[in-house]
mmCIF file of C-alpha atoms in Angstrom:
data_model
loop_
_atom_site.group_PDB
_atom_site.id
_atom_site.type_symbol
_atom_site.label_atom_id
_atom_site.label_comp_id
_atom_site.label_asym_id
_atom_site.label_seq_id
_atom_site.Cartn_x
_atom_site.Cartn_y
_atom_site.Cartn_z
ATOM 1 C CA MET A 229 -129.817 15.682 -32.079
ATOM 2 C CA LEU A 230 -128.163 19.112 -32.524
ATOM 3 C CA ARG A 231 -127.186 19.223 -28.830
ATOM 4 C CA SER A 232 -125.534 15.811 -29.063
ATOM 5 C CA LEU A 233 -123.562 16.905 -32.130
ATOM 6 C CA LEU A 234 -122.461 20.049 -30.399
ATOM 7 C CA SER A 235 -121.436 18.188 -27.230
ATOM 8 C CA ARG A 236 -119.539 15.604 -29.361
ATOM 9 C CA SER A 237 -117.605 18.408 -31.226
ATOM 10 C CA ALA A 238 -116.802 20.080 -27.872
ATOM 11 C CA THR A 239 -115.572 16.830 -26.420
ATOM 12 C CA ALA A 240 -113.526 16.147 -29.594
ATOM 13 C CA ALA A 241 -111.933 19.602 -29.361
ATOM 14 C CA ALA A 242 -111.110 19.101 -25.703
ATOM 15 C CA THR A 243 -109.509 15.710 -26.349
ATOM 16 C CA SER A 244 -107.618 16.849 -29.418
ATOM 17 C CA ALA A 245 -105.687 19.596 -27.515
ATOM 18 C CA PRO A 246 -103.451 17.119 -25.647
ATOM 19 C CA ARG A 247 -102.949 15.159 -28.931
ATOM 20 C CA GLN A 248 -101.773 18.305 -30.676
ATOM 21 C CA ALA A 249 -99.401 19.087 -27.810
ATOM 22 C CA ALA A 250 -98.001 15.535 -27.956
ATOM 23 C CA ALA A 251 -97.575 15.866 -31.732
ATOM 24 C CA ALA A 252 -95.666 19.139 -31.245
ATOM 25 C CA ALA A 253 -93.338 17.460 -28.732
ATOM 26 C CA ARG A 254 -92.469 14.583 -31.084
ATOM 27 C CA PRO A 255 -89.699 16.435 -33.044
ATOM 28 C CA ALA A 256 -87.977 17.131 -29.751
ATOM 29 C CA VAL A 257 -88.082 13.456 -28.829
ATOM 30 C CA ALA A 258 -86.675 12.527 -32.255
ATOM 31 C CA ALA A 259 -83.906 15.046 -31.865
ATOM 32 C CA LEU A 260 -83.035 13.723 -28.386
ATOM 33 C CA ALA A 261 -83.008 10.102 -29.690
ATOM 34 C CA SER A 262 -80.773 11.182 -32.565
ATOM 35 C CA ARG A 263 -78.260 12.765 -30.140
ATOM 36 C CA ARG A 264 -78.248 9.633 -27.929
ATOM 37 C CA PHE A 265 -77.686 7.177 -30.748
ATOM 38 C CA ASN A 266 -75.409 9.424 -32.922
ATOM 39 C CA THR A 267 -77.779 9.488 -35.851
ATOM 40 C CA THR A 268 -79.347 12.298 -37.763
ATOM 41 C CA ALA A 269 -83.097 12.903 -37.567
ATOM 42 C CA VAL A 270 -85.111 14.934 -40.001
ATOM 43 C CA THR A 271 -87.880 16.937 -38.370
ATOM 44 C CA ALA A 272 -90.429 19.206 -40.000
ATOM 45 C CA SER A 273 -90.096 22.020 -37.515
ATOM 46 C CA PRO A 274 -87.317 21.636 -34.966
ATOM 47 C CA THR A 275 -87.809 23.278 -31.630
ATOM 48 C CA PRO A 276 -85.093 25.646 -30.303
ATOM 49 C CA ALA A 277 -84.462 23.461 -27.247
ATOM 50 C CA ALA A 278 -83.879 20.373 -29.412
ATOM 51 C CA THR A 279 -81.317 22.046 -31.662
ATOM 52 C CA THR A 280 -79.255 23.622 -28.858
ATOM 53 C CA ALA A 281 -76.127 21.620 -28.092
ATOM 54 C CA THR A 282 -74.024 21.944 -24.958
ATOM 55 C CA PRO A 283 -70.556 23.307 -25.877
ATOM 56 C CA ALA A 284 -67.424 21.416 -24.859
ATOM 57 C CA LEU A 285 -65.180 22.819 -22.119
ATOM 58 C CA THR A 286 -62.262 24.543 -23.853
ATOM 59 C CA ALA A 287 -59.060 26.040 -22.613
ATOM 60 C CA GLU A 288 -60.229 29.577 -23.445
ATOM 61 C CA SER A 289 -63.526 29.142 -21.588
ATOM 62 C CA VAL A 290 -61.732 27.693 -18.575
ATOM 63 C CA ALA A 291 -59.122 30.479 -18.486
ATOM 64 C CA ASN A 292 -61.924 33.078 -18.336
ATOM 65 C CA SER A 293 -64.101 31.246 -15.793
ATOM 66 C CA LYS A 294 -64.179 30.303 -12.173
ATOM 67 C CA ALA A 295 -62.620 26.924 -13.026
ATOM 68 C CA ALA A 296 -59.166 28.407 -13.850
ATOM 69 C CA PRO A 297 -57.813 28.225 -10.230
ATOM 70 C CA TYR A 298 -59.043 24.666 -9.894
ATOM 71 C CA LEU A 299 -57.357 23.668 -13.147
ATOM 72 C CA MET A 300 -54.117 25.317 -12.027
ATOM 73 C CA HIS A 301 -54.337 23.494 -8.659
ATOM 74 C CA LEU A 302 -55.102 20.238 -10.492
ATOM 75 C CA ALA A 303 -52.093 20.692 -12.813
ATOM 76 C CA GLN A 304 -49.806 21.528 -9.905
ATOM 77 C CA SER A 305 -50.938 18.587 -7.718
ATOM 78 C CA ALA A 306 -48.965 16.149 -10.008
ATOM 79 C CA GLY A 307 -51.384 13.317 -9.527
ATOM 80 C CA PRO A 308 -52.094 10.495 -9.247
ATOM 81 C CA TYR A 309 -55.017 11.443 -11.467
ATOM 82 C CA TYR A 310 -58.264 9.629 -12.066
ATOM 83 C CA ALA A 311 -60.529 10.050 -15.119
ATOM 84 C CA LEU A 312 -64.133 9.328 -15.767
ATOM 85 C CA LEU A 313 -64.287 8.639 -19.502
ATOM 86 C CA GLU A 314 -66.728 7.287 -22.004
ATOM 87 C CA ILE A 315 -65.937 4.495 -24.449
ATOM 88 C CA LYS A 316 -68.655 3.430 -26.900
ATOM 89 C CA GLY A 317 -71.265 5.155 -24.754
ATOM 90 C CA ARG A 318 -70.319 3.463 -21.486
ATOM 91 C CA PRO A 319 -68.605 5.256 -18.575
ATOM 92 C CA TYR A 320 -65.354 3.935 -17.057
ATOM 93 C CA HIS A 321 -63.468 5.217 -13.985
ATOM 94 C CA VAL A 322 -59.750 4.765 -14.603
ATOM 95 C CA THR A 323 -56.325 5.600 -13.216
ATOM 96 C CA LYS A 324 -52.855 5.018 -14.663
ATOM 97 C CA GLY A 325 -52.050 1.293 -14.962
ATOM 98 C CA ASP A 326 -55.677 0.070 -14.936
ATOM 99 C CA MET A 327 -56.780 -2.645 -17.318
ATOM 100 C CA LEU A 328 -60.245 -2.350 -18.911
ATOM 101 C CA GLN A 329 -62.381 -4.781 -20.874
ATOM 102 C CA VAL A 330 -64.572 -2.811 -23.218
ATOM 103 C CA GLN A 331 -66.832 -3.636 -26.127
ATOM 104 C CA HIS A 332 -64.924 -4.699 -29.269
ATOM 105 C CA LEU A 333 -62.889 -1.898 -30.854
ATOM 106 C CA LYS A 334 -61.696 -2.380 -34.427
ATOM 107 C CA VAL A 335 -58.056 -1.555 -33.759
ATOM 108 C CA PRO A 336 -54.980 -3.766 -34.054
ATOM 109 C CA LEU A 337 -53.107 -5.274 -31.161
ATOM 110 C CA GLY A 338 -50.498 -2.984 -29.663
ATOM 111 C CA ALA A 339 -52.176 0.158 -31.009
ATOM 112 C CA LYS A 340 -51.950 3.299 -28.871
ATOM 113 C CA LEU A 341 -55.222 5.076 -28.338
ATOM 114 C CA VAL A 342 -55.939 8.595 -27.139
ATOM 115 C CA LEU A 343 -59.290 8.473 -25.331
ATOM 116 C CA ASP A 344 -60.781 11.969 -25.852
ATOM 117 C CA LYS A 345 -64.264 11.649 -24.319
ATOM 118 C CA VAL A 346 -63.251 12.524 -20.750
ATOM 119 C CA ARG A 347 -66.178 13.541 -18.614
ATOM 120 C CA GLU A 348 -64.197 14.298 -15.446
ATOM 121 C CA ILE A 349 -60.580 14.346 -14.361
ATOM 122 C CA GLY A 350 -59.211 14.928 -10.928
ATOM 123 C CA SER A 351 -56.867 14.050 -8.079
ATOM 124 C CA ALA A 352 -57.436 13.440 -4.395
ATOM 125 C CA SER A 353 -57.953 17.132 -3.664
ATOM 126 C CA VAL A 354 -59.703 18.654 -6.638
ATOM 127 C CA SER A 355 -61.598 17.598 -9.786
ATOM 128 C CA LEU A 356 -62.666 19.193 -13.058
ATOM 129 C CA ARG A 357 -65.943 18.165 -14.635
ATOM 130 C CA GLY A 358 -66.791 18.802 -18.310
ATOM 131 C CA ALA A 359 -70.014 19.964 -19.890
ATOM 132 C CA PRO A 360 -70.432 17.193 -21.119
ATOM 133 C CA TYR A 361 -66.717 16.546 -21.858
ATOM 134 C CA VAL A 362 -63.456 18.147 -20.808
ATOM 135 C CA ALA A 363 -61.579 19.670 -23.784
ATOM 136 C CA GLU A 364 -58.927 17.460 -25.413
ATOM 137 C CA ASN A 365 -56.211 20.012 -24.788
ATOM 138 C CA LEU A 366 -56.887 20.033 -21.001
ATOM 139 C CA ALA A 367 -57.024 16.293 -20.180
ATOM 140 C CA ARG A 368 -55.103 13.458 -21.823
ATOM 141 C CA VAL A 369 -55.857 9.740 -21.344
ATOM 142 C CA GLU A 370 -53.857 7.198 -23.357
ATOM 143 C CA ALA A 371 -54.257 3.453 -23.594
ATOM 144 C CA VAL A 372 -52.718 0.504 -25.396
ATOM 145 C CA VAL A 373 -54.687 -2.454 -26.850
ATOM 146 C CA ILE A 374 -53.582 -5.622 -25.122
ATOM 147 C CA GLU A 375 -55.818 -8.309 -26.541
ATOM 148 C CA HIS A 376 -59.097 -9.100 -28.284
ATOM 149 C CA SER A 377 -61.097 -11.840 -26.541
ATOM 150 C CA PHE A 378 -64.565 -13.154 -25.854
ATOM 151 C CA SER A 379 -66.693 -12.973 -22.687
ATOM 152 C CA GLU A 380 -67.867 -16.078 -20.861
ATOM 153 C CA LYS A 381 -70.592 -17.925 -22.748
ATOM 154 C CA ARG A 382 -74.138 -16.993 -21.861
ATOM 155 C CA VAL A 383 -76.601 -19.766 -22.579
ATOM 156 C CA THR A 384 -80.272 -19.040 -23.349
ATOM 157 C CA VAL A 385 -82.740 -21.893 -23.146
ATOM 158 C CA LYS A 386 -86.195 -21.960 -24.653
ATOM 159 C CA THR A 387 -88.618 -24.733 -23.638
ATOM 160 C CA LYS A 388 -92.283 -25.535 -24.019
ATOM 161 C CA ARG A 389 -93.592 -27.738 -21.338
ATOM 162 C CA ARG A 390 -95.044 -31.143 -22.084
ATOM 163 C CA LYS A 391 -94.112 -30.865 -25.805
ATOM 164 C CA GLY A 392 -90.596 -32.156 -25.845
ATOM 165 C CA TYR A 393 -89.348 -28.852 -27.216
ATOM 166 C CA LYS A 394 -86.034 -27.450 -25.933
ATOM 167 C CA ARG A 395 -83.548 -25.185 -27.704
ATOM 168 C CA THR A 396 -80.282 -23.833 -26.293
ATOM 169 C CA HIS A 397 -78.414 -20.881 -27.741
ATOM 170 C CA GLY A 398 -74.989 -19.707 -26.581
ATOM 171 C CA HIS A 399 -73.454 -16.216 -27.076
ATOM 172 C CA ARG A 400 -69.972 -14.826 -26.381
ATOM 173 C CA GLN A 401 -69.504 -11.045 -26.591
ATOM 174 C CA HIS A 402 -66.408 -9.702 -28.421
ATOM 175 C CA LEU A 403 -64.251 -7.701 -25.996
ATOM 176 C CA THR A 404 -61.090 -5.581 -26.269
ATOM 177 C CA SER A 405 -58.637 -5.292 -23.319
ATOM 178 C CA LEU A 406 -57.012 -1.923 -22.786
ATOM 179 C CA ARG A 407 -54.163 -0.900 -20.490
ATOM 180 C CA ILE A 408 -54.300 2.745 -19.402
ATOM 181 C CA THR A 409 -50.777 4.165 -19.872
ATOM 182 C CA GLU A 410 -51.283 7.826 -19.083
ATOM 183 C CA VAL A 411 -53.812 10.051 -17.299
ATOM 184 C CA SER A 412 -52.536 13.613 -17.225
ATOM 185 C CA VAL A 413 -53.677 17.253 -17.044
ATOM 186 C CA GLN A 414 -52.237 19.806 -19.449
ATOM 187 C CA PRO A 415 -51.657 23.128 -17.711
ATOM 188 C CA LEU A 416 -53.060 26.304 -19.312
ATOM 189 C CA ALA A 417 -50.563 28.070 -21.530
#
């Protein structure tokens, strides 16, 4: 009887170690989820890795780094430039004159937008990638709101065989059309 109790406690201790490690990792997962969905998470004891944020690429950090010659070359190339930017969490590859359909933005028609979440900007010969974004004073992407529209209707059908049950449901996603008016690189001062 005593041996069985001891073996049970040893087995329980051996199986509880992975559970404790998993419980210690949960605050990090909550912090990562909060960064992804732009929410705030309250954790009892945040880990140092979960609280460390990647800094944006700034003009001062570029001027003092290996990227300065590339930025000067990029600014002197005079385009045409392309940009990889993020709008509402989705990436878009754009050049000047492109038209985009993005998820609905609550802005009036004809409004001019400055899209500041630029992940990468470049020309045919050289590109500059941010960490995670290029600084606003280095890259500039402007757009104009053309229209607010809906996507094509997507129909969902639910049926149950042999019961005479059939339900259809349609959905049209709200969209905003943007025209990219400017993709430019600001030279270092």
